[in-house]
Structures are given as C-alpha cells and as structure tokens.
PDB file of C-alpha atoms in Angstrom:
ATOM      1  CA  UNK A   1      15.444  -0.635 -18.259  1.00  0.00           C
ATOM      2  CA  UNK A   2      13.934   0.282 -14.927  1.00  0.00           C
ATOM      3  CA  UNK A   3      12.853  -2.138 -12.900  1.00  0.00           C
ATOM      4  CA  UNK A   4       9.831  -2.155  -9.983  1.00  0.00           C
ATOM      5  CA  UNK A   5       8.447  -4.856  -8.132  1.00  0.00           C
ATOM      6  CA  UNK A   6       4.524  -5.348  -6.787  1.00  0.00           C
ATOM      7  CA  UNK A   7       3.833  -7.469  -3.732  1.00  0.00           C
ATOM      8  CA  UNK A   8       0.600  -8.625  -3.636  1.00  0.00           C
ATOM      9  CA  UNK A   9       0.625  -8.980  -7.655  1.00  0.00           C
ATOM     10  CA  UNK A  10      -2.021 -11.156  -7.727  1.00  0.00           C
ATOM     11  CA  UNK A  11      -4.889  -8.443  -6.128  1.00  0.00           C
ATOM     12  CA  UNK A  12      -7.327  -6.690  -8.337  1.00  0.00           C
ATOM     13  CA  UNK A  13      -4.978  -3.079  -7.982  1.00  0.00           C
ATOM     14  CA  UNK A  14      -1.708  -4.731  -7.688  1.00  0.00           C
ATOM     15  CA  UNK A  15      -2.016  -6.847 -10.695  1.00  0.00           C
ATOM     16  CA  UNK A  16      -3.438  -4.065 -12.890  1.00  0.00           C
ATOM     17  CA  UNK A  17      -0.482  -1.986 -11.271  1.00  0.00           C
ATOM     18  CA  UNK A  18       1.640  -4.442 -12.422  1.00  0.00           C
ATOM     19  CA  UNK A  19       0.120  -4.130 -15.987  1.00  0.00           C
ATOM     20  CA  UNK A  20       0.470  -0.478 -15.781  1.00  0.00           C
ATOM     21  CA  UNK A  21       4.212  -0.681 -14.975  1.00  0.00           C
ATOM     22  CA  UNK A  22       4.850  -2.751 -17.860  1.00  0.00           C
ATOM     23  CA  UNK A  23       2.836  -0.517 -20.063  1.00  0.00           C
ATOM     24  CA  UNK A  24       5.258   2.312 -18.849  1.00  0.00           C
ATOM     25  CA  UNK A  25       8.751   0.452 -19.823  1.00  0.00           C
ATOM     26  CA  UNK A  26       9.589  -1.048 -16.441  1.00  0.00           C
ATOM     27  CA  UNK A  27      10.787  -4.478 -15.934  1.00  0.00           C
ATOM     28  CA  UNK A  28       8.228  -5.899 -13.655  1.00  0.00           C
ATOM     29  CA  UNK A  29       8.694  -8.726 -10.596  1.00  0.00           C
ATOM     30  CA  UNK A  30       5.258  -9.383  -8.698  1.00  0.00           C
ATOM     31  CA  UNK A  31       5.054 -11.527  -5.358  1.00  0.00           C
ATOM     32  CA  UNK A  32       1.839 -12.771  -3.864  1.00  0.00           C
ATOM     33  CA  UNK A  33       0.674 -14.937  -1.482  1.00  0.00           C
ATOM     34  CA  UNK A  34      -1.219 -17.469  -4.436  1.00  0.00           C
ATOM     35  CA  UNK A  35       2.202 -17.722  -6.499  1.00  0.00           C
ATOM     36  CA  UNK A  36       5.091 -17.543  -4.399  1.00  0.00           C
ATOM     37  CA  UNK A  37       4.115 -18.464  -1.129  1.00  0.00           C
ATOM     38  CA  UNK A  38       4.512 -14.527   0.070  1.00  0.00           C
ATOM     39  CA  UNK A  39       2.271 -14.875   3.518  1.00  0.00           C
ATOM     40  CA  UNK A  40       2.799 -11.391   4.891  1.00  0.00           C
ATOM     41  CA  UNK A  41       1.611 -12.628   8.401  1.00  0.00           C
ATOM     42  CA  UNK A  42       4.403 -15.071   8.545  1.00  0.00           C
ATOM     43  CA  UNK A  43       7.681 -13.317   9.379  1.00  0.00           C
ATOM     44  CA  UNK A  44       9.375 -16.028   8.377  1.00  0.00           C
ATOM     45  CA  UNK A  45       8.026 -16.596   4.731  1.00  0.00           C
ATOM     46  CA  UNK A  46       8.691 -12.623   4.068  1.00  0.00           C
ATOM     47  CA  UNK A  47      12.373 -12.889   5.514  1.00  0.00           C
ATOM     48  CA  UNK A  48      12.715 -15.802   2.947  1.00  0.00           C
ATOM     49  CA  UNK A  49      10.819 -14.447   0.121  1.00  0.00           C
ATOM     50  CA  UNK A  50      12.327 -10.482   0.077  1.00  0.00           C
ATOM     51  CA  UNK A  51      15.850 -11.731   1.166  1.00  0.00           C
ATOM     52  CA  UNK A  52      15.658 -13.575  -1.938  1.00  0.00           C
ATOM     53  CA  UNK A  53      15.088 -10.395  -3.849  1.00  0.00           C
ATOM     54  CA  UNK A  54      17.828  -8.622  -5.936  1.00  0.00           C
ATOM     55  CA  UNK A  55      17.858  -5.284  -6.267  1.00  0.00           C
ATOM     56  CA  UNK A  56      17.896  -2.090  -7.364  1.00  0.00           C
ATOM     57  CA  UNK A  57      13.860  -1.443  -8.009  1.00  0.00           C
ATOM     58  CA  UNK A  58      12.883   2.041  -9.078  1.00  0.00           C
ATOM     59  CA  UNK A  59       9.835   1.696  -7.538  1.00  0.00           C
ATOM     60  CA  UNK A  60       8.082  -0.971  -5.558  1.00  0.00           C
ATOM     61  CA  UNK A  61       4.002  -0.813  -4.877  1.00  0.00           C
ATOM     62  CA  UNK A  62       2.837  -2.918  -1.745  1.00  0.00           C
ATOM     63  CA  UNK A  63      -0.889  -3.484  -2.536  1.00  0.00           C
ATOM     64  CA  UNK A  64      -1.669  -5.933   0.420  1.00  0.00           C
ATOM     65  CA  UNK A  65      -4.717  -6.205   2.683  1.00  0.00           C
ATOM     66  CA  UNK A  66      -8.103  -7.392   3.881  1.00  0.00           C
ATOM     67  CA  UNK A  67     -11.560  -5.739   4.592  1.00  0.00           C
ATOM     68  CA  UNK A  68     -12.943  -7.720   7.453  1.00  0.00           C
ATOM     69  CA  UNK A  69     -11.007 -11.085   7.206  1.00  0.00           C
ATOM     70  CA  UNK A  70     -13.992 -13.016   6.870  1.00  0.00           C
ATOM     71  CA  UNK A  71     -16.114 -11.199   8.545  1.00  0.00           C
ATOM     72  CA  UNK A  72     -17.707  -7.993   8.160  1.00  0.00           C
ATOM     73  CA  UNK A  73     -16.869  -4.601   8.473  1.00  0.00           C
ATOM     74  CA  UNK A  74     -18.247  -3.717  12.241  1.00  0.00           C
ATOM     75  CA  UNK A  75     -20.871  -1.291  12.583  1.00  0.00           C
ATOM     76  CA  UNK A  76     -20.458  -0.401  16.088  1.00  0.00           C
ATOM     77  CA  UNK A  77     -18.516  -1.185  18.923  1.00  0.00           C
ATOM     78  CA  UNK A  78     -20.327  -4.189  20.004  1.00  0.00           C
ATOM     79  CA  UNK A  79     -19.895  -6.015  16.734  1.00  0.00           C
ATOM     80  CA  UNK A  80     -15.798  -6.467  17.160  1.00  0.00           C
ATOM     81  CA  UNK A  81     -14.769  -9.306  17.212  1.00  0.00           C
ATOM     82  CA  UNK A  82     -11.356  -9.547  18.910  1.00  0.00           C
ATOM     83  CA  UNK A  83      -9.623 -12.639  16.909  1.00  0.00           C
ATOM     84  CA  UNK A  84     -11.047 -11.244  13.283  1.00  0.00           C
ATOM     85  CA  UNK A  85      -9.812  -7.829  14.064  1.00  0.00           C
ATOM     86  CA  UNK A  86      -6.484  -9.044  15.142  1.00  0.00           C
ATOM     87  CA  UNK A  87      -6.489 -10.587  11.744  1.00  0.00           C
ATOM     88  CA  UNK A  88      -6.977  -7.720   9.646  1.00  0.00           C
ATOM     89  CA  UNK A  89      -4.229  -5.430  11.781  1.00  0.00           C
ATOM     90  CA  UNK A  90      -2.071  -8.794  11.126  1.00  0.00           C
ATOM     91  CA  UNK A  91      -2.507  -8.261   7.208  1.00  0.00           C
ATOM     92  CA  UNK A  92      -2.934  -4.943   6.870  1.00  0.00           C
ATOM     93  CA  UNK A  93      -0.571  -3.491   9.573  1.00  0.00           C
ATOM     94  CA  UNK A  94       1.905  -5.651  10.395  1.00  0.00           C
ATOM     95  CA  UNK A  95       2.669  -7.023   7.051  1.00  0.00           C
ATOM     96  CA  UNK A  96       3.405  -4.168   5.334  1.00  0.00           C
ATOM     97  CA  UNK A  97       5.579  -3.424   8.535  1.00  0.00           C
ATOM     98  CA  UNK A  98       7.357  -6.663   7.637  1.00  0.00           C
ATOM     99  CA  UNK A  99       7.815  -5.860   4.144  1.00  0.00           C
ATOM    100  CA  UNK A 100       9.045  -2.720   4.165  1.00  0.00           C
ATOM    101  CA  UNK A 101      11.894  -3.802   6.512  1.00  0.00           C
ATOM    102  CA  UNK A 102      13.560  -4.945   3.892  1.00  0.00           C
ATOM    103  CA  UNK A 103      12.783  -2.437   1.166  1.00  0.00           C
ATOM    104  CA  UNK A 104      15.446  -0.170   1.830  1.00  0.00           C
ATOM    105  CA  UNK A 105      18.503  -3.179   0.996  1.00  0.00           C
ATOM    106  CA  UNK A 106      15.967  -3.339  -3.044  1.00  0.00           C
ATOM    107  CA  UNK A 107      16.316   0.735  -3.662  1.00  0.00           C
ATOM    108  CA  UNK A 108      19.145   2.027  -5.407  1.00  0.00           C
ATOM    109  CA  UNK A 109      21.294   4.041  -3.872  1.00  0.00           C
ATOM    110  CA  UNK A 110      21.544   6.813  -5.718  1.00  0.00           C
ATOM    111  CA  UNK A 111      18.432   8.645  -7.742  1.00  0.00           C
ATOM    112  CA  UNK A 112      14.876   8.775  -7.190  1.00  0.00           C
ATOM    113  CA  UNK A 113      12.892   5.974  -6.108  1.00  0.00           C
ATOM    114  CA  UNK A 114       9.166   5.511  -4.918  1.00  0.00           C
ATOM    115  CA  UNK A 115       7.575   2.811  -2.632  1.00  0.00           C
ATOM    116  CA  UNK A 116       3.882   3.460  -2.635  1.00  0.00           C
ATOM    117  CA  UNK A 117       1.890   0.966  -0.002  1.00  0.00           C
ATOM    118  CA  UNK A 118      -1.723   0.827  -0.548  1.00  0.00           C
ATOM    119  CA  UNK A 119      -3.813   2.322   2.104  1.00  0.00           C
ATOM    120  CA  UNK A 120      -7.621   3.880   2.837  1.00  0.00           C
ATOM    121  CA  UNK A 121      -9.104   7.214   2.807  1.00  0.00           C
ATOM    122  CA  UNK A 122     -11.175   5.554   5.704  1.00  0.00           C
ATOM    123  CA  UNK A 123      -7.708   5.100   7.831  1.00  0.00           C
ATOM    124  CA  UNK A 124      -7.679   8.974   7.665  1.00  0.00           C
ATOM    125  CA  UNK A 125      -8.782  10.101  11.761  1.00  0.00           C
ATOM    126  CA  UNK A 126      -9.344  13.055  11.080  1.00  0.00           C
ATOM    127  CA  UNK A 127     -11.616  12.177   7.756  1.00  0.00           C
ATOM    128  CA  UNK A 128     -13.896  10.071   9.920  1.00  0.00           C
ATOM    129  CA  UNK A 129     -17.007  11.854  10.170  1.00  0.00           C
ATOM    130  CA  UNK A 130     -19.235   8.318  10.238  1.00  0.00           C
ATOM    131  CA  UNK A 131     -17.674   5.575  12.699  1.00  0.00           C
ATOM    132  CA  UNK A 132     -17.637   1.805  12.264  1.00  0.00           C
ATOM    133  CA  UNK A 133     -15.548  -0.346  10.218  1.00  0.00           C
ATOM    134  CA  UNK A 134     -12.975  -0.265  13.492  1.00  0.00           C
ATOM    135  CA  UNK A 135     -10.841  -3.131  12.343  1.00  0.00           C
ATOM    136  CA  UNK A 136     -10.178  -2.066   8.923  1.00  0.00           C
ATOM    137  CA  UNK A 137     -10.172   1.865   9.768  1.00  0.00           C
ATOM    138  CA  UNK A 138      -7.429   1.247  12.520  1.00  0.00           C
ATOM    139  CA  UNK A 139      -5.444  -0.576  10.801  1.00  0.00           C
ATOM    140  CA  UNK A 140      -5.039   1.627   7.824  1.00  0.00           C
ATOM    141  CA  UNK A 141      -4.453   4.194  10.488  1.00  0.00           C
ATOM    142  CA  UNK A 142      -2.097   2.123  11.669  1.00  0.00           C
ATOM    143  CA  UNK A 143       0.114   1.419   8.544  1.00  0.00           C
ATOM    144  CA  UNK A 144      -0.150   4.870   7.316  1.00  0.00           C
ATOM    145  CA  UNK A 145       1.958   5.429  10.871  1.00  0.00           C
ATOM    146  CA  UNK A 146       3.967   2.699   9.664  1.00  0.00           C
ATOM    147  CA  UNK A 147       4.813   4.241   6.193  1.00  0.00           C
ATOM    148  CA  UNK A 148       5.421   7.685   7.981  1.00  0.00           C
ATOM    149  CA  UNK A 149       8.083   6.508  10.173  1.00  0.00           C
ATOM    150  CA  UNK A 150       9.730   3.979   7.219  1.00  0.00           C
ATOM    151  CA  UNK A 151       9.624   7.320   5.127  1.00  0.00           C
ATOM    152  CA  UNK A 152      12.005   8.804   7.698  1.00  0.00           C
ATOM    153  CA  UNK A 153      14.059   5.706   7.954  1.00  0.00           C
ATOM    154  CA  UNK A 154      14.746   4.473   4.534  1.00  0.00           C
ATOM    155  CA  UNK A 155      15.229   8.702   3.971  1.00  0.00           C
ATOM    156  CA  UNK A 156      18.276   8.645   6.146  1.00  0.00           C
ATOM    157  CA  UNK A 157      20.413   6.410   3.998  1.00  0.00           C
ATOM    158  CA  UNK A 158      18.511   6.544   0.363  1.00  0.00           C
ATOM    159  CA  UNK A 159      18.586   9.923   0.072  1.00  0.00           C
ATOM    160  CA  UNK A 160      16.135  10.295  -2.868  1.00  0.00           C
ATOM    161  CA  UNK A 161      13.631   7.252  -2.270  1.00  0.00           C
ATOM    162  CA  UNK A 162       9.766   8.622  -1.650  1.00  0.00           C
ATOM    163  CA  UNK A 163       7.555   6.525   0.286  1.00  0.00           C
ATOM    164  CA  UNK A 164       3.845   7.148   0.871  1.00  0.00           C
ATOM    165  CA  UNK A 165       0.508   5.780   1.730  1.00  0.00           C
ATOM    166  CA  UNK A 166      -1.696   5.986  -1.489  1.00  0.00           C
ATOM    167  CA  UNK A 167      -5.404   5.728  -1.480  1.00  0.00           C
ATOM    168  CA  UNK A 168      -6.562   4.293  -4.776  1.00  0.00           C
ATOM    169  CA  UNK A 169     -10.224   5.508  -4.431  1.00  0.00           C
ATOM    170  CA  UNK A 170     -12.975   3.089  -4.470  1.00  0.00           C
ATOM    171  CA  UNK A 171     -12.055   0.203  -7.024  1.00  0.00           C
ATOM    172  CA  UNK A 172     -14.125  -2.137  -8.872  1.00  0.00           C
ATOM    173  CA  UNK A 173     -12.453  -5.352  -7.824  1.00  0.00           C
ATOM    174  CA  UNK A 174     -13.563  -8.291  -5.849  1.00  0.00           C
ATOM    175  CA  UNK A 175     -12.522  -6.636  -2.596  1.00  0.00           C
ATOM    176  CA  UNK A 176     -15.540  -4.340  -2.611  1.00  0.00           C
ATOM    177  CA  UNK A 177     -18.211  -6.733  -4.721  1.00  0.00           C
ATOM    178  CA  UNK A 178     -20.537  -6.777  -2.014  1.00  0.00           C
ATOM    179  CA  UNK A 179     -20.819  -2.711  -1.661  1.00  0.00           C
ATOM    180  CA  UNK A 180     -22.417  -2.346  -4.540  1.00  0.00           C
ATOM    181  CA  UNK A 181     -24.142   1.393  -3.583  1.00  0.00           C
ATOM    182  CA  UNK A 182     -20.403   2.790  -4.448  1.00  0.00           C
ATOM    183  CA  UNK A 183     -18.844   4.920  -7.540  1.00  0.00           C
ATOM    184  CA  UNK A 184     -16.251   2.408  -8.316  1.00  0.00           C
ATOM    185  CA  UNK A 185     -13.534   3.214 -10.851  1.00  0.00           C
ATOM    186  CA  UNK A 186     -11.982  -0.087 -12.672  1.00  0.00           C
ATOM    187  CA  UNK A 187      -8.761  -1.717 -11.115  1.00  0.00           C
ATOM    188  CA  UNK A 188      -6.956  -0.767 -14.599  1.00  0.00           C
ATOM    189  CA  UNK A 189      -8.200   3.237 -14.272  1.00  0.00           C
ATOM    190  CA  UNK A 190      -7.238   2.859 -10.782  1.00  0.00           C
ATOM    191  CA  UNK A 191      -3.606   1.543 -11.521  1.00  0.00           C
ATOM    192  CA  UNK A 192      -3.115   4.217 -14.128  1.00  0.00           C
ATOM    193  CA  UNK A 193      -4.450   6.843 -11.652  1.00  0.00           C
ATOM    194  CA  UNK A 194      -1.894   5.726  -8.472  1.00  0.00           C
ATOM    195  CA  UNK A 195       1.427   5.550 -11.210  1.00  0.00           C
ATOM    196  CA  UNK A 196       0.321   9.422 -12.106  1.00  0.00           C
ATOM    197  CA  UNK A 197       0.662  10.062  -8.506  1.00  0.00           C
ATOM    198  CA  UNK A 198       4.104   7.910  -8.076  1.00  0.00           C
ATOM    199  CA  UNK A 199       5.667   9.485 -11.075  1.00  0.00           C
ATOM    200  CA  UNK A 200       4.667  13.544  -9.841  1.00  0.00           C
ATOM    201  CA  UNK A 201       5.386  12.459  -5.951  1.00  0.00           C
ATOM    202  CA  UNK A 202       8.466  14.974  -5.003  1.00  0.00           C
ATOM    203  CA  UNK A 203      11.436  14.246  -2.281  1.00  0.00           C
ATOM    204  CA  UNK A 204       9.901  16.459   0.106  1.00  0.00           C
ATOM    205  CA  UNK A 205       6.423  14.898  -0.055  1.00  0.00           C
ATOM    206  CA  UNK A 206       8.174  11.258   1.622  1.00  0.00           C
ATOM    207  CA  UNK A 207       5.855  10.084   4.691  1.00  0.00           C
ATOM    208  CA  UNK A 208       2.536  11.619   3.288  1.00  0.00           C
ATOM    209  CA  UNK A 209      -1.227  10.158   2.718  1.00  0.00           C
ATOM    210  CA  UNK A 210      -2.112  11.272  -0.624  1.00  0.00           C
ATOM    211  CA  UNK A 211      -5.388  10.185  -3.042  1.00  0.00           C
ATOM    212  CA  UNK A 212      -5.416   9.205  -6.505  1.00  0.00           C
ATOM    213  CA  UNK A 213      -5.312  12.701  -7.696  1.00  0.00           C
ATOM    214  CA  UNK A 214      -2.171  13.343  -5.736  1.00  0.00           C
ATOM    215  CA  UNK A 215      -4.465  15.358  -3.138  1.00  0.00           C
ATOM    216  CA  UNK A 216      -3.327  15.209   0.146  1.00  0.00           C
ATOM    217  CA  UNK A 217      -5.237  13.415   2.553  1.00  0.00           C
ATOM    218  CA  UNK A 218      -5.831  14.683   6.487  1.00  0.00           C
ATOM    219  CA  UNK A 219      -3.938  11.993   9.207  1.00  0.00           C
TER     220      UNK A 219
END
C-alpha cells in the first residue's frame, strides 16, 4: 500500500486531504500542531517531530498557514503591523521552509513521488492587479520561492519526486468564514480537486505554481 503523510492534518484542506488520500488507497499519517505538538515556528519541535518520521511516503501535502495571525489582512501600507506580519511570514514562510528540509530523507528513492505545499493565487506578483493583504501576499510569494528552489534540491538526488506550490481555490473552511462575499468550494471538493492535480503533475512540471485545475499560475 502507498503511503502519504499531511502536515497540518488537522486544517479544514489538510484534513479533508487526508480523507481524500484514504479514499484513494493510501496509508495515511497526519501531523498538526493540535495533536502532535507539530509547531512549525519552532525549529526545534519540527527537527523532533519529522526526524521521528519513517519513510518512504509517496506523497506528502503540507497544508500549513495563517491569514493575518490575529489580525487582519492590511489594506494599505499604513495598516502593517510589523510583529503580526512577522508572524504570518513565520507560519507561512518559514515553516514550510523547515519542513521541507527534511522531506527529501521521507521520499523513496526510486519512482515518482509528489510533495504539494499549500499556497495562494494572491502570492502570485504578477497576478496582483489589487494591492493589500501585504503580510499574507508576501509570504505566499515567499514560500512559493521556497518550494521552487526545494524542487531543484530534493530533484538532484530523488530523481522522480515533484514538488509544487498548489492553490486550492477559495475554500469553505474556517480560514475564510469572515469573507463571506466569496465563491467558496467545500474543503472535501477542494481536497478531491488538489489530489487530481498531484496525481496528473509530470517530472518536468517540479518547482511550478499551479491551481486546482492543474492551470498554471503566473510567479
């Protein structure tokens, strides 16, 4: 049986993804902050928590992050607030930085493998036709810079692993209750949509930005 692992299982998306795996035959470990102590802003607590991890995982789905750690998205310039954004780029930056340094150890060697890590269509620079939200856009820039470069370096030695930044769409879960002007798809139509896009993902395609239809999404 394949296996795959979620970190941040306890999440709207990552515990329907987790659902989703199991639906699809895979033997499924989830981590999360709530249950096993995984505090991706401690280096510390991930160096225990992975390091206690055996592999191999067939895939593994990082679906960790904040909107405005507390606060509120920022509307303009004047509104950041330099200890709440440091916060968000601390969760959704740096974490998944400290994660994915020890992803490479949990992938087979040999055959395909897919680490998907949950980012934002609103990360996308060259996307951003409205401004604001600078905490949470730059740090979604920032980890999809992140996932590019862990692409390259998890490529040189697992030869077939993918890794990517996937953008689930706008999902019905408690992270967005209080935008309720959105189309929202449900965390389990979401889940079913980003597997799709992990099971067509191809070798060559390692270090993209891609949607829930697969669609590849401007840096």
């Amino acid at each position: 049986m394949k296996r795959a692992l979620v970190i941040g299982a306890s999440g709207g998306i990552g515990a329907a993804v987790q659902e989703e795996l199991v639906s699809r035959g895979y033997a499924v470990s989830g981590l999360s902050r709530s249950g096993d102590g995984l505090d991706v802003t401690d280096a510390d607590a991930v160096a225990r928590i992975m390091g206690g991890l055996d592999g191999p995982f067939e895939v593994i789905f990082v679906a960790i992050g904040t909107l405005a750690a507390g606060g509120g998205p920022e509307k303009s310039l004047q509104a950041i607030a330099p200890a709440q954004m440091a916060q968000v780029m601390a969760v959704n930056a740096i974490g998944p930085a400290l994660v994915l340094a020890h992803v490479e150890r949990l992938l087979p060697r040999q055959g395909r493998s897919v680490v998907g890590v949950l980012s934002a269509r609103v990360g996308s620079i060259g996307d951003n036709r409205m401004g604001g939200w600078y905490s949470y856009r730059a740090s979604k820039a920032a980890v999809n810079q992140i996932v590019h470069g862990a692409a390259i370096e998890i490529g040189r030695k697992r030869k077939e692993a993918i890794v990517a930044a996937l953008h689930p769409g706008t999902v019905d879960t408690a992270f967005t209750a209080d935008y309720p002007g959105h189309d929202k798809v449900s965390a389990a139509q979401a889940a079913t949509n980003l597997c799709d896009v992990m099971e067509r993902l191809e070798r060559s395609q390692s270090g993209g930005f891609f949607d829930y239809a697969g669609r590849e999404i401007p840096w």
